[in-house]
Amino acid sequence: MGYTIAQKIIKNHLLSGDMTPGSEVGLKIDQTLTQDATGTMAYLEFEAMGIDRVKTELSVAYIDHNTLQTGFENADDHRFIQSVAKKRGLRFSRPGNGICHQVHLERFGVPGKTLIGSDSHTPTGGGIGMLAMGAGGLDVAVAMGGGAYYITMPKMVRVNLHGKLNDWVAAKDIILEVLRIMSVKGGVGKIVEYGGDGVKSLSVPERATITNMGAELGATTSIFPSDEITKEFLKAQGREQDWSELKADDDAVYDEVIDIDLNTLAPLAAMPHMPDNVKSVEEIGEIKVDQVCIGSCTNSSLMDMLKVAAILKGKTVCPSVSLSIAPGSKQVLNMLALCGALSDMIDAGARILESACGPCIGMGQSPNSAGVSLRTFNRNFEGRSGTADAGIYLVSPEVAAASALTGVLTDPRKLGEAPKITMPEKFIINDNMIELPASPEDADKVEVLYGPNIKPFPKTQPLPDEIQAKAVLKVGDNITTDHIMPAGAKILPYRSNIPYLSNFCFRQCDENFAQHCKEAGSGIIIGGANYGQGSSREHAALVPLYLGIKAVVTKSFARIHCANLVNAGIIPFTFKNEADYDKISVNDELSLPDIRSAIANGTEVSLKNLTTGDSYELDYQLSERQRDILLAGGLLDYTRENS
Ligand code: MIC
Ligand code: SF4
């Protein structure tokens, strides 16, 4: 039996386990990346491990999220990350150099290698044929120290792309169609591989748009083959030597196959408030638009920007619309400037933002009250934009630019002839904003700079014999990490200050959650299906840990958040019988008797409801390693005990 692309990379990097779906495999990690919103915590954890130098082939620390500096906090964190990078052997991508995933694709991605990043959109690297996965900061810190990264061996999904996209239909529409078919939880426990004759019509940045937003499927990652198109891209980036061919064996076996006919796809949009709430632009109709934002790690490549510039050229943005554009990297912005396309954008009235995440993570550009905002981004969760009652639609750059001109959601096919944009033969290469680390001999002289915003890590303790706690919160399906630990310009500067962050935990679901937990002293959260989808932020586990959460009992979990809970020493349980979810109410007194011995021995666990007298059977799909982590009180304690 042959191998799929992902299985080949996993096989080449296998450190432990066997490749049967559902069992835990430990992988050797070649490259890591961090960004600043998760990086501060990841490097604090790395420093706590006491390792002198990173042991990966390449590790890069990016600054791209917390770029709005309204106080000292973000600037201090940037200096901290820069100093750790210099001392510990990492490259440092300075603020202004661009969004981590875009820059990594341009300058560092290598087909066939493994990459983990403390950001859920790390699968962008799948566009160039990498096995690239999002992870919690602590898992990235362990990988930087040379440790394995553990995943549950995924099932394989093959998406066959047939034919070719019509004019005005984009790579974004392909991934929106996949989301429509599979849903935001359809990819959990799976890797999505793209194949079929349609693949050869897609450039690497277009492929990266698709693998990037595969994160919204809940998939472990998504991947394209590495072919002549990949070679052309690497050549244009001056990195032809990094290319190697990578394709699935003809007799590779997939657990699921999806076929998409590119010729019949139309411009699509994900409507508020979920990325899988997809309809065609035509079907939604010409709703009035207040804001348009173009950029983010999903759609900020040079080709996306050139298309937008061509649509805007010689026109004026509709007076009732605010259009902002954030090119994905310094390379993109510089090339737009040199060819005059930037001038076309400025002339049309676009508000040009720095090359960073910006509005995607609520760092500015929050829409007006009840505003409609079209965004080329990947997430439209309620409140994420910074305006609680705004409605965010996720669209392609073509739909975004067309609508910015008309002031209503517009099918770009109405604009007539589509601009013809091809990838340049050579990108402008200047890595002057990537600072190299100090040599091992000079590393001693580099001082790590800790700002006053950095507060100690929450206290952990070994798993007790018994847990007794109240159900402090009960939530429904598809709770995102943005619900658990919101982001945005006002809160993000405190990513290294867990006590302060705790005041904002679950605010959208229960305004008094933090207070409630503090009064109760400890708690258990009851959740629905796909609990913890979205971001990789380990803060969504560390803050509940700080607030005394001992266990989370749900119908099902999203992958990265589930791993982050274990790493924080919080037990992730699922109901054996989903109907039991309905039998628990907030404030019920719950008990997990003999929990330590059950976790130690891997035996059955039942949750007693002391308020109603009921008892519920629970499941926990945890490896022996994860059970040991829980017994130790989290991954940091476990790593210390085992090193
Ligand atoms: C996001 O898109 O939600 C983020 C901000 O990039 C997060 C990381 C974070 O919370 O810092 C992600 O996707 O992992
Ligand atoms: Fe940044 Fe948005 Fe991409 Fe997250 S999804 S990495 S916030 S651009």
mmCIF file of N, CA, C and O and ligand atoms in Angstrom, residues 35-39 65-66 100-101 117-122 134-135 215-216 297 357 360-361 378-379 381 384 481-482 485 487 492 495 534-539 560, ligand 1:
data_model
loop_
_atom_site.group_PDB
_atom_site.id
_atom_site.type_symbol
_atom_site.label_atom_id
_atom_site.label_comp_id
_atom_site.label_asym_id
_atom_site.label_seq_id
_atom_site.Cartn_x
_atom_site.Cartn_y
_atom_site.Cartn_z
ATOM 1 N N GLN A 35 4.936 33.892 16.870
ATOM 2 C CA GLN A 35 4.614 35.307 16.647
ATOM 3 C C GLN A 35 4.592 35.970 18.025
ATOM 4 O O GLN A 35 4.687 35.281 19.052
ATOM 5 N N ASP A 36 4.441 37.284 18.065
ATOM 6 C CA ASP A 36 4.627 37.971 19.340
ATOM 7 C C ASP A 36 3.494 37.790 20.340
ATOM 8 O O ASP A 36 3.730 37.874 21.552
ATOM 9 N N ALA A 37 2.263 37.513 19.861
ATOM 10 C CA ALA A 37 1.154 37.391 20.815
ATOM 11 C C ALA A 37 1.229 36.079 21.593
ATOM 12 O O ALA A 37 0.709 35.969 22.701
ATOM 13 N N THR A 38 1.844 35.065 20.995
ATOM 14 C CA THR A 38 2.033 33.810 21.713
ATOM 15 C C THR A 38 3.505 33.620 22.075
ATOM 16 O O THR A 38 3.838 32.803 22.934
ATOM 17 N N GLY A 39 4.372 34.382 21.407
ATOM 18 C CA GLY A 39 5.823 34.177 21.544
ATOM 19 C C GLY A 39 6.356 34.525 22.915
ATOM 20 O O GLY A 39 7.222 33.818 23.442
ATOM 21 N N HIS A 65 1.775 40.604 15.334
ATOM 22 C CA HIS A 65 0.428 40.736 15.910
ATOM 23 C C HIS A 65 0.267 42.022 16.716
ATOM 24 O O HIS A 65 -0.628 42.817 16.456
ATOM 25 N N ASN A 66 1.131 42.166 17.725
ATOM 26 C CA ASN A 66 0.951 43.275 18.686
ATOM 27 C C ASN A 66 1.727 44.505 18.251
ATOM 28 O O ASN A 66 2.622 44.975 18.948
ATOM 29 N N CYS A 100 3.911 36.493 9.937
ATOM 30 C CA CYS A 100 4.773 35.303 10.034
ATOM 31 C C CYS A 100 4.543 34.313 8.892
ATOM 32 O O CYS A 100 5.503 33.871 8.244
ATOM 33 N N HIS A 101 3.300 33.973 8.613
ATOM 34 C CA HIS A 101 3.056 32.905 7.637
ATOM 35 C C HIS A 101 3.443 33.325 6.225
ATOM 36 O O HIS A 101 3.945 32.526 5.438
ATOM 37 N N GLY A 117 4.290 25.912 14.626
ATOM 38 C CA GLY A 117 4.272 27.327 14.949
ATOM 39 C C GLY A 117 3.255 27.600 16.033
ATOM 40 O O GLY A 117 2.207 26.930 16.093
ATOM 41 N N SER A 118 3.546 28.582 16.895
ATOM 42 C CA SER A 118 2.589 28.914 17.955
ATOM 43 C C SER A 118 1.525 29.837 17.372
ATOM 44 O O SER A 118 1.277 30.935 17.852
ATOM 45 N N ASP A 119 0.938 29.374 16.314
ATOM 46 C CA ASP A 119 -0.148 30.092 15.658
ATOM 47 C C ASP A 119 -0.924 29.082 14.831
ATOM 48 O O ASP A 119 -0.325 28.274 14.111
ATOM 49 N N SER A 120 -2.236 29.129 14.924
ATOM 50 C CA SER A 120 -3.043 28.076 14.291
ATOM 51 C C SER A 120 -2.979 28.095 12.765
ATOM 52 O O SER A 120 -3.349 27.112 12.130
ATOM 53 N N HIS A 121 -2.518 29.209 12.176
ATOM 54 C CA HIS A 121 -2.462 29.245 10.710
ATOM 55 C C HIS A 121 -1.117 28.828 10.140
ATOM 56 O O HIS A 121 -0.845 29.041 8.950
ATOM 57 N N THR A 122 -0.313 28.182 10.964
ATOM 58 C CA THR A 122 0.969 27.643 10.493
ATOM 59 C C THR A 122 0.791 26.710 9.281
ATOM 60 O O THR A 122 1.680 26.644 8.427
ATOM 61 N N GLY A 134 -0.121 24.022 13.619
ATOM 62 C CA GLY A 134 -0.239 24.971 14.718
ATOM 63 C C GLY A 134 -0.122 24.232 16.037
ATOM 64 O O GLY A 134 -0.540 23.076 16.148
ATOM 65 N N ALA A 135 0.452 24.888 17.040
ATOM 66 C CA ALA A 135 0.651 24.234 18.332
ATOM 67 C C ALA A 135 0.636 25.281 19.432
ATOM 68 O O ALA A 135 0.814 26.474 19.165
ATOM 69 N N ALA A 215 -7.174 25.602 8.622
ATOM 70 C CA ALA A 215 -7.250 25.687 10.093
ATOM 71 C C ALA A 215 -8.709 25.800 10.524
ATOM 72 O O ALA A 215 -9.100 25.264 11.565
ATOM 73 N N GLU A 216 -9.510 26.476 9.712
ATOM 74 C CA GLU A 216 -10.930 26.676 10.073
ATOM 75 C C GLU A 216 -11.741 25.389 9.946
ATOM 76 O O GLU A 216 -12.893 25.334 10.394
ATOM 77 N N CYS A 297 -2.957 36.765 6.883
ATOM 78 C CA CYS A 297 -2.115 35.672 6.389
ATOM 79 C C CYS A 297 -2.826 34.843 5.328
ATOM 80 O O CYS A 297 -2.202 34.037 4.651
ATOM 81 N N CYS A 357 -0.743 41.759 11.153
ATOM 82 C CA CYS A 357 -2.089 41.163 11.253
ATOM 83 C C CYS A 357 -3.184 42.229 11.307
ATOM 84 O O CYS A 357 -4.257 42.074 10.736
ATOM 85 N N CYS A 360 -7.291 41.926 11.546
ATOM 86 C CA CYS A 360 -7.668 40.509 11.652
ATOM 87 C C CYS A 360 -7.752 40.075 13.108
ATOM 88 O O CYS A 360 -8.556 39.230 13.466
ATOM 89 N N ILE A 361 -6.900 40.680 13.939
ATOM 90 C CA ILE A 361 -6.912 40.293 15.357
ATOM 91 C C ILE A 361 -7.421 41.459 16.218
ATOM 92 O O ILE A 361 -7.172 41.540 17.424
ATOM 93 N N ASN A 378 -9.608 35.040 7.631
ATOM 94 C CA ASN A 378 -10.026 33.642 7.769
ATOM 95 C C ASN A 378 -11.029 33.390 8.904
ATOM 96 O O ASN A 378 -11.551 32.297 9.038
ATOM 97 N N ARG A 379 -11.246 34.389 9.753
ATOM 98 C CA ARG A 379 -12.153 34.168 10.899
ATOM 99 C C ARG A 379 -13.141 35.315 11.006
ATOM 100 O O ARG A 379 -12.747 36.473 10.917
ATOM 101 N N PHE A 381 -15.521 35.276 13.718
ATOM 102 C CA PHE A 381 -16.192 34.993 14.980
ATOM 103 C C PHE A 381 -16.763 36.283 15.566
ATOM 104 O O PHE A 381 -16.159 37.350 15.443
ATOM 105 N N ARG A 384 -14.787 39.367 17.358
ATOM 106 C CA ARG A 384 -13.336 39.328 17.115
ATOM 107 C C ARG A 384 -12.819 40.637 16.501
ATOM 108 O O ARG A 384 -11.674 41.043 16.731
ATOM 109 N N THR A 481 -11.626 29.909 20.871
ATOM 110 C CA THR A 481 -10.671 30.426 21.858
ATOM 111 C C THR A 481 -10.841 31.943 21.991
ATOM 112 O O THR A 481 -10.398 32.519 22.976
ATOM 113 N N ASP A 482 -11.460 32.578 20.990
ATOM 114 C CA ASP A 482 -11.775 34.013 21.136
ATOM 115 C C ASP A 482 -12.859 34.230 22.194
ATOM 116 O O ASP A 482 -12.919 35.281 22.816
ATOM 117 N N MET A 485 -10.650 33.301 25.616
ATOM 118 C CA MET A 485 -9.666 34.334 25.936
ATOM 119 C C MET A 485 -9.620 35.332 24.798
ATOM 120 O O MET A 485 -8.856 35.179 23.852
ATOM 121 N N ALA A 487 -9.058 38.461 22.209
ATOM 122 C CA ALA A 487 -7.834 39.173 21.818
ATOM 123 C C ALA A 487 -8.184 40.659 21.646
ATOM 124 O O ALA A 487 -8.932 41.204 22.444
ATOM 125 N N LEU A 492 -4.588 42.274 24.091
ATOM 126 C CA LEU A 492 -3.392 41.552 23.625
ATOM 127 C C LEU A 492 -2.079 41.984 24.280
ATOM 128 O O LEU A 492 -1.189 41.157 24.468
ATOM 129 N N ARG A 495 -0.529 39.572 27.137
ATOM 130 C CA ARG A 495 -0.359 38.135 26.929
ATOM 131 C C ARG A 495 0.692 37.519 27.865
ATOM 132 O O ARG A 495 0.803 36.312 27.971
ATOM 133 N N GLY A 534 -10.346 27.287 16.731
ATOM 134 C CA GLY A 534 -9.727 28.576 16.400
ATOM 135 C C GLY A 534 -8.265 28.608 16.749
ATOM 136 O O GLY A 534 -7.512 27.703 16.406
ATOM 137 N N SER A 535 -7.911 29.651 17.462
ATOM 138 C CA SER A 535 -6.505 29.974 17.715
ATOM 139 C C SER A 535 -5.753 28.911 18.492
ATOM 140 O O SER A 535 -6.340 28.075 19.185
ATOM 141 N N SER A 536 -4.428 29.005 18.416
ATOM 142 C CA SER A 536 -3.551 28.098 19.172
ATOM 143 C C SER A 536 -3.220 28.662 20.548
ATOM 144 O O SER A 536 -2.477 28.053 21.302
ATOM 145 N N ARG A 537 -3.753 29.853 20.868
ATOM 146 C CA ARG A 537 -3.311 30.555 22.092
ATOM 147 C C ARG A 537 -3.437 29.688 23.339
ATOM 148 O O ARG A 537 -4.539 29.254 23.690
ATOM 149 N N GLU A 538 -2.299 29.430 23.983
ATOM 150 C CA GLU A 538 -2.336 28.598 25.190
ATOM 151 C C GLU A 538 -2.933 29.374 26.353
ATOM 152 O O GLU A 538 -3.288 28.798 27.386
ATOM 153 N N HIS A 539 -3.069 30.691 26.158
ATOM 154 C CA HIS A 539 -3.709 31.518 27.184
ATOM 155 C C HIS A 539 -5.139 31.053 27.461
ATOM 156 O O HIS A 539 -5.651 31.248 28.553
ATOM 157 N N ILE A 560 -5.889 21.618 18.926
ATOM 158 C CA ILE A 560 -4.798 22.347 19.593
ATOM 159 C C ILE A 560 -5.216 22.725 21.010
ATOM 160 O O ILE A 560 -4.439 22.614 21.951
HETATM 161 C C1 MIC B 1 -5.583 34.261 15.537
HETATM 162 O O1 MIC B 1 -5.689 34.352 14.319
HETATM 163 O O2 MIC B 1 -6.543 34.040 16.290
HETATM 164 C C2 MIC B 1 -4.197 34.397 16.139
HETATM 165 C C3 MIC B 1 -4.175 35.656 16.896
HETATM 166 O O3 MIC B 1 -3.234 34.454 15.126
HETATM 167 C C4 MIC B 1 -3.964 33.167 17.020
HETATM 168 C C5 MIC B 1 -2.775 33.243 17.860
HETATM 169 C C6 MIC B 1 -2.947 34.058 19.093
HETATM 170 O O4 MIC B 1 -3.987 34.031 19.720
HETATM 171 O O5 MIC B 1 -1.974 34.728 19.435
HETATM 172 C C7 MIC B 1 -3.929 31.832 16.268
HETATM 173 O O6 MIC B 1 -4.548 31.700 15.260
HETATM 174 O O7 MIC B 1 -3.316 30.871 16.757
#
